[in-house]
Short mmCIF file of C-alpha atoms in Angstrom, two decimals:
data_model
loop_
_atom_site.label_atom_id
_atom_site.label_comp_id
_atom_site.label_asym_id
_atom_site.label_seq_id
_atom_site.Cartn_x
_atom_site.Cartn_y
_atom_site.Cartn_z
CA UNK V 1 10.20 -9.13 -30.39
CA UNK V 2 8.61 -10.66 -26.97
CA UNK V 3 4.75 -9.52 -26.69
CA UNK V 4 4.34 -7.30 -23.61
CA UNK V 5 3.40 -8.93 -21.06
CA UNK V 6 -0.45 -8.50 -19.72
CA UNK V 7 -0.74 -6.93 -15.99
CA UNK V 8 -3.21 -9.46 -15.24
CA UNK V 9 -1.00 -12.03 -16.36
CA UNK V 10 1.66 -11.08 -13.61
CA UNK V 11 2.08 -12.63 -10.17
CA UNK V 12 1.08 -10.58 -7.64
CA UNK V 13 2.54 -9.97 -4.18
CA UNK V 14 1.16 -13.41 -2.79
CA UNK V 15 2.25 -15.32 -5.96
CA UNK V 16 -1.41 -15.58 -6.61
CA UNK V 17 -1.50 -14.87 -10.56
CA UNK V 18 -4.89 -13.64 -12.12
CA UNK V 19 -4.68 -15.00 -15.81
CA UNK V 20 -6.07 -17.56 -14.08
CA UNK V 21 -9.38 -16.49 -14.20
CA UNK V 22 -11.68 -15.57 -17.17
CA UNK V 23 -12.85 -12.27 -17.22
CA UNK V 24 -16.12 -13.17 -15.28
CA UNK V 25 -14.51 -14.41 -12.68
CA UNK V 26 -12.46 -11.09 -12.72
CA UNK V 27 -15.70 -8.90 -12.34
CA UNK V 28 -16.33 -11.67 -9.43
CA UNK V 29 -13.42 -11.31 -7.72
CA UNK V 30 -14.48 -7.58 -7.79
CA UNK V 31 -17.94 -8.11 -6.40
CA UNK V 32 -16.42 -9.83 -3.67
CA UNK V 33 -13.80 -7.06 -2.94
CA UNK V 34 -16.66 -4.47 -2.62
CA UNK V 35 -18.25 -6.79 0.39
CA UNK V 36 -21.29 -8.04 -1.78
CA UNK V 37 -23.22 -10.95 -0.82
CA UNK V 38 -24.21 -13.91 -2.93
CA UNK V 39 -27.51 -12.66 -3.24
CA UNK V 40 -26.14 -9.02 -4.09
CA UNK V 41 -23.79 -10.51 -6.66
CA UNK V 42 -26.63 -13.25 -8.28
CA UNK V 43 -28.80 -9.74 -8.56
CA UNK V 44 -25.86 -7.29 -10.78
CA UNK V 45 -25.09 -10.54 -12.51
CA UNK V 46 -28.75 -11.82 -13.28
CA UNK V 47 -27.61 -15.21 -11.90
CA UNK V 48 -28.75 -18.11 -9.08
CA UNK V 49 -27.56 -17.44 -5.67
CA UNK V 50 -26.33 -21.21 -6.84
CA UNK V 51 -24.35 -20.04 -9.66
CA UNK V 52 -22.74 -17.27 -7.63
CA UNK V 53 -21.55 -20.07 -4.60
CA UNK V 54 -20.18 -22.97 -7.67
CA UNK V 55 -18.53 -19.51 -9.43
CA UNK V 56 -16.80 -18.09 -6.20
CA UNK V 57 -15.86 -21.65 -5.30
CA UNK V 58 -14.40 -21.99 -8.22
CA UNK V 59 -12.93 -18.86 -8.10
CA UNK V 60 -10.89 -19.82 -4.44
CA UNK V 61 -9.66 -22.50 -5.42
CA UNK V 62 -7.62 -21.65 -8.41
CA UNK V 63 -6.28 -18.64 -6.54
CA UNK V 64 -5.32 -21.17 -3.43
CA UNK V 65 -7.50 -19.43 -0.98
CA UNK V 66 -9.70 -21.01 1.51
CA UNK V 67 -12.13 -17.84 1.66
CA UNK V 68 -14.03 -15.37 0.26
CA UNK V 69 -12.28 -13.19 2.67
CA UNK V 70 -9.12 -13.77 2.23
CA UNK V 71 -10.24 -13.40 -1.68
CA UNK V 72 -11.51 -10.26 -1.26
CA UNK V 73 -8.20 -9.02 0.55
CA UNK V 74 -6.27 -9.70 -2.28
CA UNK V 75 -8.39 -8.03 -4.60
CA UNK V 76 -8.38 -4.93 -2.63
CA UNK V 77 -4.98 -5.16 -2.13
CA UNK V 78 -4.57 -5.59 -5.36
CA UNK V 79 -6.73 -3.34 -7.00
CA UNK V 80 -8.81 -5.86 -8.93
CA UNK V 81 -11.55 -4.04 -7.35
CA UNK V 82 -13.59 -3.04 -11.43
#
């Protein structure tokens, strides 16, 4: 019997596909959708403003973006907004 498959773990309308990222970078992703800064997002997280730029770096490039923008549209279009 095949294991149902995660909706996380399904493409989404740009291809882009979240299982991907770890679940931090999920709550990122989020951050980012609700228009926070780095410094807003190093605060909620108790992180560097360093951390935050390597993590949302990170974070474009495995979804193929070139943005935080254009990251943040797909999250909101996507409802990975947490």
């Amino acid at each position: 019997q095949a294991a149902a498959a995660k909706p996380d773990a399904l493409p989404h309308r740009n291809g882009t596909d979240l299982s991907k990222l770890s679940k931090v970078q999920l709550e990122l992703v989020g951050l980012l959708a609700k228009g926070m800064t780095n410094t807003e997002m190093a605060d909620v997280r108790n992180v560097s403003v360093n951390t935050i730029k390597a993590q949302v770096t990170d974070v474009m490039q495995k979804l193929g973006f070139s943005n935080r923008t254009q990251v943040a549209l797909f999250a909101a279009k996507n409802h990975v907004a947490r």
